[in-house]
mmCIF file of C-alpha atoms in Angstrom:
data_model
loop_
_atom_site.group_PDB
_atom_site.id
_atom_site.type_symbol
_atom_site.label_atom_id
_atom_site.label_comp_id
_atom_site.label_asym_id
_atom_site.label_seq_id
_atom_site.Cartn_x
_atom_site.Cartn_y
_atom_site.Cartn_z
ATOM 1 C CA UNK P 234 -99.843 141.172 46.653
ATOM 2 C CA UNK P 235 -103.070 141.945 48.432
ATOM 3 C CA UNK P 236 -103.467 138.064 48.992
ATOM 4 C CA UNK P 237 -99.766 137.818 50.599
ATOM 5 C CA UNK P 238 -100.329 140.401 53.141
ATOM 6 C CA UNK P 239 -103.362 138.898 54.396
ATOM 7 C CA UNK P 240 -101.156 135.584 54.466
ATOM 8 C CA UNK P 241 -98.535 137.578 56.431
ATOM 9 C CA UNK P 242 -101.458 139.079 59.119
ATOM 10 C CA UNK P 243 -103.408 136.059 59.709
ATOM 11 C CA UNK P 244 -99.386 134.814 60.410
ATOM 12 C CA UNK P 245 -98.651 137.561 62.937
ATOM 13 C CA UNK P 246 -101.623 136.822 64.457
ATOM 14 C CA UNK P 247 -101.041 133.624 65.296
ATOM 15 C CA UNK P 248 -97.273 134.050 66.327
ATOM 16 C CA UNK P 249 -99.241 136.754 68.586
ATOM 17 C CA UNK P 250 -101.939 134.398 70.237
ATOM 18 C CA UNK P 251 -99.096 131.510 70.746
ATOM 19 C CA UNK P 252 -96.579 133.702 72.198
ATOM 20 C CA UNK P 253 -99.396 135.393 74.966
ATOM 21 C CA UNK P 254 -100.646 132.159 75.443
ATOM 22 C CA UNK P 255 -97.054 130.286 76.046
ATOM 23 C CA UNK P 256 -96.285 132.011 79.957
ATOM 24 C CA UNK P 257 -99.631 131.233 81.420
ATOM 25 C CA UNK P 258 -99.950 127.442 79.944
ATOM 26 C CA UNK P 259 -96.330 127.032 81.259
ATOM 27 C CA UNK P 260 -96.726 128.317 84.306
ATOM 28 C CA UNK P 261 -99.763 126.681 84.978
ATOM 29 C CA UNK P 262 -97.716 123.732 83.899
ATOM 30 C CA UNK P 263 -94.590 124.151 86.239
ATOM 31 C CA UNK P 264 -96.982 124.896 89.202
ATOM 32 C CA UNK P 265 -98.845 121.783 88.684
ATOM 33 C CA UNK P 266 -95.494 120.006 88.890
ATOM 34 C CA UNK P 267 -94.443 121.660 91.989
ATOM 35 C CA UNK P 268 -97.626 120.452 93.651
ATOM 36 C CA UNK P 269 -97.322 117.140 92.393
ATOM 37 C CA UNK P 270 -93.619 116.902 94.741
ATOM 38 C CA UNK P 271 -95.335 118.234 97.413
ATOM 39 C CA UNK P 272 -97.986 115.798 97.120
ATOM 40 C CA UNK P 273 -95.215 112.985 96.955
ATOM 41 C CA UNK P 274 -93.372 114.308 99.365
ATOM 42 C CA UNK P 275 -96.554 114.688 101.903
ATOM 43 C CA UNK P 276 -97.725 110.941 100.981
ATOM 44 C CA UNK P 277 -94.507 109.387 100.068
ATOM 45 C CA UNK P 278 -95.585 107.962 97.119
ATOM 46 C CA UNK P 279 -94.032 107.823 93.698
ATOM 47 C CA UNK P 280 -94.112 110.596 90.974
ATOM 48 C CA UNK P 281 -96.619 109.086 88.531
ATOM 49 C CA UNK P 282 -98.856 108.101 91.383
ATOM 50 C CA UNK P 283 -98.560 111.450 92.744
ATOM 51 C CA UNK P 284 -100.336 112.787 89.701
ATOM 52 C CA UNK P 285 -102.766 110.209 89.340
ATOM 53 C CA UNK P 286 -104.007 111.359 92.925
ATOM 54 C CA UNK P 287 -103.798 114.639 93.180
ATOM 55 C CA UNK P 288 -105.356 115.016 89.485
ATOM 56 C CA UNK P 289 -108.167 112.662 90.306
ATOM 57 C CA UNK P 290 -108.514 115.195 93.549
ATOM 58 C CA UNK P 291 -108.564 117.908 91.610
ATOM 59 C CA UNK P 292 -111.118 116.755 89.107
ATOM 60 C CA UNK P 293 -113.324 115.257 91.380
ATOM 61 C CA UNK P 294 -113.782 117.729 93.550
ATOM 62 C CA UNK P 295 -114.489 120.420 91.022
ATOM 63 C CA UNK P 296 -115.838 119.155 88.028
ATOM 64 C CA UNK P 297 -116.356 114.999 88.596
ATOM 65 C CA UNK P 298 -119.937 115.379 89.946
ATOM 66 C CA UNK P 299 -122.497 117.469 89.223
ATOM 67 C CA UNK P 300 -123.009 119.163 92.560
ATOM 68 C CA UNK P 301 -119.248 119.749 92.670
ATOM 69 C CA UNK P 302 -119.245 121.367 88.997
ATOM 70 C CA UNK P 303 -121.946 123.361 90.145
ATOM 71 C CA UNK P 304 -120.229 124.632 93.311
ATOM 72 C CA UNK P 305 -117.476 125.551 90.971
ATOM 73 C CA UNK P 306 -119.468 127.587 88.554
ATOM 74 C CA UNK P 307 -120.335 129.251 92.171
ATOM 75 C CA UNK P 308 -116.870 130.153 93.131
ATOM 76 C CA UNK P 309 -116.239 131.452 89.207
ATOM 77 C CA UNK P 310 -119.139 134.692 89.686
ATOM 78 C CA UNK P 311 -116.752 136.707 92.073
ATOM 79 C CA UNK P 312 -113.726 135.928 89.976
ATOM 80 C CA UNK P 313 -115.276 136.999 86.901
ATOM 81 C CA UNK P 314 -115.852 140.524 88.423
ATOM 82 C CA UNK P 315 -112.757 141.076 90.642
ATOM 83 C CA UNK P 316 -110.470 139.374 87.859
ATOM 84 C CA UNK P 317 -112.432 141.963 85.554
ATOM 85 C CA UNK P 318 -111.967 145.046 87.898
ATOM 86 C CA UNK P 319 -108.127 144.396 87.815
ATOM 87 C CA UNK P 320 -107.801 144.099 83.719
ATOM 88 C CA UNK P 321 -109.410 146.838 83.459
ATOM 89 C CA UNK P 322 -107.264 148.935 85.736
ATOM 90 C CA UNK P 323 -104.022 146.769 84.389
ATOM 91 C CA UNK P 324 -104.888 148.115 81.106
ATOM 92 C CA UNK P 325 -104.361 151.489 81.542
ATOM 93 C CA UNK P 326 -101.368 151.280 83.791
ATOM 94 C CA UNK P 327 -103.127 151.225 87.015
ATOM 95 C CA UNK P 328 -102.440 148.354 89.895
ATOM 96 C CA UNK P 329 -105.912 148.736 91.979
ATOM 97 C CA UNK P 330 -105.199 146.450 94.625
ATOM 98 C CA UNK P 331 -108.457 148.304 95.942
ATOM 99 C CA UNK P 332 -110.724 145.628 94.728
ATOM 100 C CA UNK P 333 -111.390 143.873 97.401
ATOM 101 C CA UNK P 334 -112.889 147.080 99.503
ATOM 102 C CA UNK P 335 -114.341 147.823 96.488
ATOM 103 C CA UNK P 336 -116.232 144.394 96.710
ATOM 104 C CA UNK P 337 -116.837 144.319 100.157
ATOM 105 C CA UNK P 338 -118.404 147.837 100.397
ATOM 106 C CA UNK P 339 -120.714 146.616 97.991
ATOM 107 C CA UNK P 340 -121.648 143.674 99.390
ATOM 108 C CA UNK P 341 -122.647 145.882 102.214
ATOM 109 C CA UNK P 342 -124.354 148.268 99.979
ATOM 110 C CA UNK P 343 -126.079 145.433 98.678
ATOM 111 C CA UNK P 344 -127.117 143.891 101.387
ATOM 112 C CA UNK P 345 -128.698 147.417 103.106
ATOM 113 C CA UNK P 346 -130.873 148.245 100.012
ATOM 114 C CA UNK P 347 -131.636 144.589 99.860
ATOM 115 C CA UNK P 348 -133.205 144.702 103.145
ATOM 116 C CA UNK P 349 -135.892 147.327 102.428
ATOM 117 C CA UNK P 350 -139.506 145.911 102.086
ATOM 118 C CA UNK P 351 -141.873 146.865 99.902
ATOM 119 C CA UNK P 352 -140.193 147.000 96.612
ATOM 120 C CA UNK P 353 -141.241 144.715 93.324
ATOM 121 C CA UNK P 354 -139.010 141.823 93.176
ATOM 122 C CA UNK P 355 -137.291 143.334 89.450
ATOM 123 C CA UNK P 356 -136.960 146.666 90.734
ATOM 124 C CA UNK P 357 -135.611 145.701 93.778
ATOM 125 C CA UNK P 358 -132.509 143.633 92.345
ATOM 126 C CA UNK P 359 -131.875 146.615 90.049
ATOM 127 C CA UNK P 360 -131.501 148.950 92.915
ATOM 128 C CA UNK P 361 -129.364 146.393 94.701
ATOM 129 C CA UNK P 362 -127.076 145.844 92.335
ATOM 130 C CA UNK P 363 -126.972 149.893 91.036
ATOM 131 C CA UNK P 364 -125.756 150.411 95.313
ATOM 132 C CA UNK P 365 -123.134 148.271 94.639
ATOM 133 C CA UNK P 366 -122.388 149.355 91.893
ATOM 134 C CA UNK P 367 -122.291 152.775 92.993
ATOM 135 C CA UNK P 368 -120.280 151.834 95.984
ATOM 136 C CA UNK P 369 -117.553 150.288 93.915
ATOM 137 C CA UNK P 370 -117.214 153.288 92.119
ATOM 138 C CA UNK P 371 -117.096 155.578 95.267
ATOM 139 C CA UNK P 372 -114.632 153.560 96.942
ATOM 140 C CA UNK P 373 -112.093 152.773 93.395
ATOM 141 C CA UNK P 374 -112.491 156.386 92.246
ATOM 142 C CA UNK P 375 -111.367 158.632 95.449
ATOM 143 C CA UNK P 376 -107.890 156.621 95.216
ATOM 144 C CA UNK P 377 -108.387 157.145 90.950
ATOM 145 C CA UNK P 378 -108.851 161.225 91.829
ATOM 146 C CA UNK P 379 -106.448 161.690 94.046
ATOM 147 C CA UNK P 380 -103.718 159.784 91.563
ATOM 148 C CA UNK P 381 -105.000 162.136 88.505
ATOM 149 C CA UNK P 382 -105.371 165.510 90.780
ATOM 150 C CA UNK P 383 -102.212 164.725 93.071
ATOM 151 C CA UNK P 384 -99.992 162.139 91.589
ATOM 152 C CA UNK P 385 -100.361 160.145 94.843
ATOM 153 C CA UNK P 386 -100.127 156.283 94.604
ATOM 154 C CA UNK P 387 -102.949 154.368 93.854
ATOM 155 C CA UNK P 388 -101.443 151.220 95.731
ATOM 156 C CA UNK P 389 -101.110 153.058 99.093
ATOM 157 C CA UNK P 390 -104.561 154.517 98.798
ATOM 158 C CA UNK P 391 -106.312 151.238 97.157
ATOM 159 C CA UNK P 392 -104.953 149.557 100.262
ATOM 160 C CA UNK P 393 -105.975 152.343 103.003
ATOM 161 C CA UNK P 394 -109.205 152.234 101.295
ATOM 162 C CA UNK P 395 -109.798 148.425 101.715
ATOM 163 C CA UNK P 396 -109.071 149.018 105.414
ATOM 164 C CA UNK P 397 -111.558 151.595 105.595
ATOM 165 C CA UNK P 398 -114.209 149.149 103.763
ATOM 166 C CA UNK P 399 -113.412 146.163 106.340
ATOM 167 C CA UNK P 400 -113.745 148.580 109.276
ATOM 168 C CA UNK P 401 -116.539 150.693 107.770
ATOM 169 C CA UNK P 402 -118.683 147.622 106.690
ATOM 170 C CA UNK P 403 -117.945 145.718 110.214
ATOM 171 C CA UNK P 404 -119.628 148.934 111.646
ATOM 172 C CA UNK P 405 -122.563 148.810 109.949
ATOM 173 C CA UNK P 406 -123.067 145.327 110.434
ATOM 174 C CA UNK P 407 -122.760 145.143 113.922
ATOM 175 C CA UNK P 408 -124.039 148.696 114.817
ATOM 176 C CA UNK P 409 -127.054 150.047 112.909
ATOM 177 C CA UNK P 410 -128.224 147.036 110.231
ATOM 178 C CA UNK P 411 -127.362 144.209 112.622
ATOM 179 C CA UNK P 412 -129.055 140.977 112.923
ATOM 180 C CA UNK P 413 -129.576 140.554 116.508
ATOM 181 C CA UNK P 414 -127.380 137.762 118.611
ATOM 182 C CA UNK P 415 -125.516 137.479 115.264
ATOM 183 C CA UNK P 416 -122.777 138.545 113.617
ATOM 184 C CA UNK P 417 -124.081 139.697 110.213
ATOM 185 C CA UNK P 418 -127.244 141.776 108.863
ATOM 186 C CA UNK P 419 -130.600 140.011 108.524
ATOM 187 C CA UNK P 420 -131.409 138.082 104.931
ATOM 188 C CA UNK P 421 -132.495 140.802 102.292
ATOM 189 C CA UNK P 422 -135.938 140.276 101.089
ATOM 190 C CA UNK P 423 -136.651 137.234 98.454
ATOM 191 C CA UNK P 424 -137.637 140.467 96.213
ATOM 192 C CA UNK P 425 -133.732 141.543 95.938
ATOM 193 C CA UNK P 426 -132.722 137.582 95.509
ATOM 194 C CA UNK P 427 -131.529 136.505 92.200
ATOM 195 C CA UNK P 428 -133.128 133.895 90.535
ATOM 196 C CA UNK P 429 -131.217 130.380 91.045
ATOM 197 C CA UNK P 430 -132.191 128.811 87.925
ATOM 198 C CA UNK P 431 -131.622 125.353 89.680
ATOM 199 C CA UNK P 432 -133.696 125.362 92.485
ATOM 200 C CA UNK P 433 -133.073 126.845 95.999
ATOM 201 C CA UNK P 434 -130.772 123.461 96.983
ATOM 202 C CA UNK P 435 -127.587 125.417 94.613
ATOM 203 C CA UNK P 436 -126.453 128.328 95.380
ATOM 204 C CA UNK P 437 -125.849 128.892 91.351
ATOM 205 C CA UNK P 438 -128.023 131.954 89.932
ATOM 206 C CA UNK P 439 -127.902 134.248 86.798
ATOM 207 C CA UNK P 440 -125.277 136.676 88.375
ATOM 208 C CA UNK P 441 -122.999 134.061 85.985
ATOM 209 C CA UNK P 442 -124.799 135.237 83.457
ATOM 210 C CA UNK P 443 -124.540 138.829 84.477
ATOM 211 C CA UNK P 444 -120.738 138.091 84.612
ATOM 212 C CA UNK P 445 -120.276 136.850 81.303
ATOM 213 C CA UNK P 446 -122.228 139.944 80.062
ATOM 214 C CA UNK P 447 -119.647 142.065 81.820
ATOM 215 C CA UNK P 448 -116.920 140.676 79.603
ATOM 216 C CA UNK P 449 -118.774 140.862 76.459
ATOM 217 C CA UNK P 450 -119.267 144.463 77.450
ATOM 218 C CA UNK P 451 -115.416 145.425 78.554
ATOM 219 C CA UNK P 452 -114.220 143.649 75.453
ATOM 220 C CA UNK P 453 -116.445 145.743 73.412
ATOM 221 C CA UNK P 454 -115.093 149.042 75.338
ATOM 222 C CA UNK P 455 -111.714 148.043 74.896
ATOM 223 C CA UNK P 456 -111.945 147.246 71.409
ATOM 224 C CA UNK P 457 -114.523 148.540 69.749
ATOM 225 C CA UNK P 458 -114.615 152.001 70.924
ATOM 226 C CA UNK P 459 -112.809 155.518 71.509
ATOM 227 C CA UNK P 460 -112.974 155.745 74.646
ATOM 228 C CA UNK P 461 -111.631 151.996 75.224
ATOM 229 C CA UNK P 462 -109.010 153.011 72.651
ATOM 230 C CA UNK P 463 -107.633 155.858 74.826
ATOM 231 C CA UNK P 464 -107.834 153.604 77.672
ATOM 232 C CA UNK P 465 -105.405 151.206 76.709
ATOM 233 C CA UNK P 466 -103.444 153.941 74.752
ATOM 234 C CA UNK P 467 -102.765 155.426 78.019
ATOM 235 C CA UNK P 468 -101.979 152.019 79.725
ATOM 236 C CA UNK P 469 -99.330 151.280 76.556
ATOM 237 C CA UNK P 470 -97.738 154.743 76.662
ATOM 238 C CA UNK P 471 -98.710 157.875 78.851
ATOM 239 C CA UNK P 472 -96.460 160.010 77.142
ATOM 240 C CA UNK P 473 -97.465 158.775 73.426
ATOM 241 C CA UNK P 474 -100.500 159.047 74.743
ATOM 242 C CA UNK P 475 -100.755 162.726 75.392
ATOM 243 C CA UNK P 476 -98.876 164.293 72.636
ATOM 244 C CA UNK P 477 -101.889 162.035 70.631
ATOM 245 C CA UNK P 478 -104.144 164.227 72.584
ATOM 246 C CA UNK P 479 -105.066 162.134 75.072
ATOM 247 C CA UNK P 480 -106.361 163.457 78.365
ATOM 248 C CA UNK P 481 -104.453 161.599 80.966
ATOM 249 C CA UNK P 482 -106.229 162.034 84.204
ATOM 250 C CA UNK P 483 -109.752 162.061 82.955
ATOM 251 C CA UNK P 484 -109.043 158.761 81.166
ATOM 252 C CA UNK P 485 -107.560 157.519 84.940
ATOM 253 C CA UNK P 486 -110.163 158.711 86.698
ATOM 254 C CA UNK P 487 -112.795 157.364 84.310
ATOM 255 C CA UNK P 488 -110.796 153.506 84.072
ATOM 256 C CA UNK P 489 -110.764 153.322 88.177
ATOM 257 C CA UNK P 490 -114.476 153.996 88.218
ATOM 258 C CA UNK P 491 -114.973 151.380 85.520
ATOM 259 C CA UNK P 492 -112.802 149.059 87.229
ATOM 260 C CA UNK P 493 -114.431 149.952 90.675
ATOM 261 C CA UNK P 494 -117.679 149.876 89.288
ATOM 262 C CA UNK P 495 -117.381 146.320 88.058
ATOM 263 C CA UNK P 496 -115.741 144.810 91.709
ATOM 264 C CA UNK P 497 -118.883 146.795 93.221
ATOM 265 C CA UNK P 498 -121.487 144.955 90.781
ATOM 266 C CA UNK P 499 -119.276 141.857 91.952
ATOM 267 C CA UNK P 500 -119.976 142.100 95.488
ATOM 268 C CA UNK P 501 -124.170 143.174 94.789
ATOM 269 C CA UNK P 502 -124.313 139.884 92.718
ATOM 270 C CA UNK P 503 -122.683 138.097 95.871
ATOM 271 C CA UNK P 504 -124.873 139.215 98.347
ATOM 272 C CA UNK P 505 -127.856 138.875 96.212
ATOM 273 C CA UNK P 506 -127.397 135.274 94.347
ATOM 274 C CA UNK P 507 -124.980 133.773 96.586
ATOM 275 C CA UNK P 508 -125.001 134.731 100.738
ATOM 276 C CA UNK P 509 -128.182 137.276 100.962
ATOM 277 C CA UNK P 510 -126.808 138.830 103.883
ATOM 278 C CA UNK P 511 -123.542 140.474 104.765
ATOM 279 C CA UNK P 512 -121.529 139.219 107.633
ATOM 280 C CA UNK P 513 -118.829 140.651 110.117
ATOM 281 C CA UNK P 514 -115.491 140.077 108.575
ATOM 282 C CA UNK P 515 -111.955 139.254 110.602
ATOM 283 C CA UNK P 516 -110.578 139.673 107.751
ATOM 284 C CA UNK P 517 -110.638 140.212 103.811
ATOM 285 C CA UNK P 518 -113.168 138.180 101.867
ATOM 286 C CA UNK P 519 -110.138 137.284 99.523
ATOM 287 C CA UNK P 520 -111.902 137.735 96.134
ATOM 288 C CA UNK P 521 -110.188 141.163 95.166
ATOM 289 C CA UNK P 522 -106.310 139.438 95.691
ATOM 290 C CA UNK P 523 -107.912 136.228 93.905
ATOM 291 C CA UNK P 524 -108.740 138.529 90.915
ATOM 292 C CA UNK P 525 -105.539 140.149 90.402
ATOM 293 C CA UNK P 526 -104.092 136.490 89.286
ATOM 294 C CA UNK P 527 -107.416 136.118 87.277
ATOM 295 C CA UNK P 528 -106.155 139.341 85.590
ATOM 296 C CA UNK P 529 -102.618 138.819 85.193
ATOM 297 C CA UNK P 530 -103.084 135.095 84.121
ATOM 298 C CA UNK P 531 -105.579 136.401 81.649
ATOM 299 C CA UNK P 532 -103.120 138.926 80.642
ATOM 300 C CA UNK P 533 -105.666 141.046 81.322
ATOM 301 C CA UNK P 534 -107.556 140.069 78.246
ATOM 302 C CA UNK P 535 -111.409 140.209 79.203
ATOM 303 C CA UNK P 536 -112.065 136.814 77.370
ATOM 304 C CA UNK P 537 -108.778 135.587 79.186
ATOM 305 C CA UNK P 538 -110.683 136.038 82.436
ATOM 306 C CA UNK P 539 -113.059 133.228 81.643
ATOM 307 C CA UNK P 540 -110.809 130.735 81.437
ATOM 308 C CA UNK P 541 -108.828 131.944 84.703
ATOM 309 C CA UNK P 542 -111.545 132.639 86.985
ATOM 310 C CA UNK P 543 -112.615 128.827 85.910
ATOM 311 C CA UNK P 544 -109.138 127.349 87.038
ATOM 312 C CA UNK P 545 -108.893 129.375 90.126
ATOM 313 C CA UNK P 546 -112.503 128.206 90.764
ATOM 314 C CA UNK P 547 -111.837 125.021 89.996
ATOM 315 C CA UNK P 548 -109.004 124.630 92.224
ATOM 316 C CA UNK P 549 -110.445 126.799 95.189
ATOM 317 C CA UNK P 550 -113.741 124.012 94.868
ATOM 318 C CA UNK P 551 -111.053 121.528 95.018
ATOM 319 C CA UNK P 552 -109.722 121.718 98.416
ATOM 320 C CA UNK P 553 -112.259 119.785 99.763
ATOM 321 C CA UNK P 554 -112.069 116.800 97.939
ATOM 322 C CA UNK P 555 -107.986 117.234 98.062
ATOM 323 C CA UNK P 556 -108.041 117.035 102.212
ATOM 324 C CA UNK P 557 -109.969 114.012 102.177
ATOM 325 C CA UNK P 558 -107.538 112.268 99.809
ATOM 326 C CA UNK P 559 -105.002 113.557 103.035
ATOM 327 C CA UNK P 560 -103.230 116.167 100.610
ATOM 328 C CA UNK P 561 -103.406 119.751 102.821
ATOM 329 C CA UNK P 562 -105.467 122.121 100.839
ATOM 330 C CA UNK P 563 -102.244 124.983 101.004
ATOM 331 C CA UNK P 564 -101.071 122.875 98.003
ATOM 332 C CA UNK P 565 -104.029 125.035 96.019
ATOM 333 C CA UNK P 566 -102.700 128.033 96.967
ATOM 334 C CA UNK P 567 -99.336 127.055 96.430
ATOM 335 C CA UNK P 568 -99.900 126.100 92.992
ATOM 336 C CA UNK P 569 -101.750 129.549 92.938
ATOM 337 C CA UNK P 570 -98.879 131.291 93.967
ATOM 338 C CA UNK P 571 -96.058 129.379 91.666
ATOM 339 C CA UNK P 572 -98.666 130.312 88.535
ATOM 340 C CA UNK P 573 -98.735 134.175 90.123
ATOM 341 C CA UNK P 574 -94.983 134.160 90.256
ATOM 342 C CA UNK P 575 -94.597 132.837 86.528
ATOM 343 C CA UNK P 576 -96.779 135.482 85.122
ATOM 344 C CA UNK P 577 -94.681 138.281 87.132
ATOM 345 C CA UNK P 578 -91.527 136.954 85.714
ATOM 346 C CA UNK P 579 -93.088 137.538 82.273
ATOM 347 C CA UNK P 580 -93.806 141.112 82.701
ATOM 348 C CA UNK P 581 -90.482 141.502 84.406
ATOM 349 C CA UNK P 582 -88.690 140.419 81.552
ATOM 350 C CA UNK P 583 -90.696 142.103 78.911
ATOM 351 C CA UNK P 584 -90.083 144.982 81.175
ATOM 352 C CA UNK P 585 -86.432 144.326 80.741
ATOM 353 C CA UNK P 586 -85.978 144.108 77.124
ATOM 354 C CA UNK P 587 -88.067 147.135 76.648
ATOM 355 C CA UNK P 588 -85.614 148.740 78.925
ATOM 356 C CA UNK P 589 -82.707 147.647 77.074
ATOM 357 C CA UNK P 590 -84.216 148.340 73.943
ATOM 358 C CA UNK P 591 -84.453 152.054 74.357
ATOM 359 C CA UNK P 592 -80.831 152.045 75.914
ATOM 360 C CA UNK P 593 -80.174 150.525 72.474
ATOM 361 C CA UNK P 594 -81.824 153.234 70.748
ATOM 362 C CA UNK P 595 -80.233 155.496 72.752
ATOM 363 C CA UNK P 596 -76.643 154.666 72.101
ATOM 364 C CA UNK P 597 -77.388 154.632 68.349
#
């Protein structure tokens, strides 16, 4: 008996990891297809060789040669934090399309402390990336207050607040910490740098490493604890939730300071591995929208947002190498956006049969 349940479970759990895999592998799928038209359509070429060169594009440009596959691994560190941020905050119910201020105030943050001389090279990057840090979770938990205390919307703040963090950071940059005759702050010292493990010629360093730590870590909170337990209770259920006991507005509070939090370690990492200044910005650095695919094509599974911070990497390296085989580079972000779409649909129609399911129950 004992030996048939366990067959039973280990079933489930398959039928479980196929059926959350199936939407994102066909999406991913159907998007790639889409491209491929556009790519015939651009080149006039037939359908098999349209695959053969955008593919090849594709694969060159992000992971055929070692400086390109390198490049890509570059492109993956922000992901892995704003794709991170957004799980989080998808996993207890929250849409905090505030990630991207959160990660630019940071890199700001970042960039200020970085600047300061004097400081031993390991203390240094701790402080760095503890501003940003801090930042994030400023800037991700005013909107998370006001939706616990108030009931406002977290969209309509997130996105005031990333408007604030543009203009706020543009300030800075080009009014108190400005490099002058440029648009940006001057390099933070090679004490608050993080260590590119292959030379200064990459722009690869151990915030990768960092980022893959992260996930190890939110898995573990979401799994493996109480408090990641009430988390996700509350995302599943707020209701449930509360008549378990569950304190509903600390537990929103506490996931948008997580999930702000992580964007703002994000944008330290970027400022101290990758650009090691901060720069005037027209407009958004793009990283917080890129994430919330990461998240939903991860289904917000931390693991998941491995894997989908590597394709959207992948692709985002590949634009490059896709314009000089004369296919525009919008085809990557239109085979972003088809894969974006997809994944809505999903929830959208899960959203629907639970819907209909408790007008079933209802009628009964």
């Amino acid at each position: 008996m004992k030996k048939n349940n366990s067959k039973n479970d280990n079933l489930k759990g398959i039928k479980t990891l196929v059926s959350s895999l199936l939407f994102p592998l066909i999406s991913i799928i159907v998007a790639m297809f889409v491209a491929v038209i556009f790519v015939m359509w651009a080149k006039d070429i037939s359908f098999i060789k349209g695959v053969q060169v955008m593919f090849k594009a594709i694969w060159n440009g992000s992971f055929g040669r070692r400086d390109n596959f390198i490049e890509t691994l570059v492109y993956v560190i922000p992901l892995l934090f704003t794709g991170l941020a957004n799980a989080v905050a998808f996993k207890t119910g929250l849409f905090n399309i505030g990630v991207e201020g959160e990660f630019m105030i940071s890199i700001t943050a970042g960039a200020i402390v970085g600047m300061i001389p004097g400081i031993p090279p390991v203390i240094h990057i701790i402080l760095v990336l503890i501003a940003g840090t801090l930042a994030g979770i400023i800037w991700a938990g005013i909107p998370g207050y006001l939706k616990a205390k108030v009931g406002s919307n977290e969209v309509v703040n997130s996105i005031m607040m990333n408007y604030i963090a543009l203009y706020f950071s543009n300030y800075l940059i080009m009014g108190p910490f400005n490099k002058k005759g440029l648009a940006q702050t001057p390099d933070i010292q090679p004490s608050a740098m993080l260590w590119r493990f292959l030379g200064n010629d990459y722009r690869l360093n151990i915030g990768l490493f960092i980022g893959l730590i992260m996930v190890v870590l939110v898995y573990l909170l979401f799994w493996k604890t109480t408090w990641g337990y009430e988390i996700r209770a509350v995302g599943l259920n707020q209701y449930a939730a509360e008549y378990g006991g569950i304190n509903i507005k600390k537990n929103i509070i506490f996931a948008m300071a997580i999930s702000g939090g992580i964007a703002g370690l994000g944008g330290a990492v970027y400022v101290s591995g990758i650009q090691h200044h901060a720069i005037q910005m027209v407009t958004f650095t793009g990283y917080g929208f890129d994430g919330i695919a990461v998240a939903l094509l991860a289904k917000n599974n931390p693991i998941g947002v491995i894997f989908s911070a590597l394709l959207f990497g992948a692709l985002n390296t590949s634009s490059i190498s896709l314009q000089m085989a004369n296919i525009p580079k919008q085809i990557v972000f239109l085979i972003q956006a088809i894969i974006l779409i997809f994944v809505a649909a999903d929830y959208i129609y899960k959203w629907l049969a639970e819907k209909r399911r408790k007008g079933a129950l209802m009628n009964e």
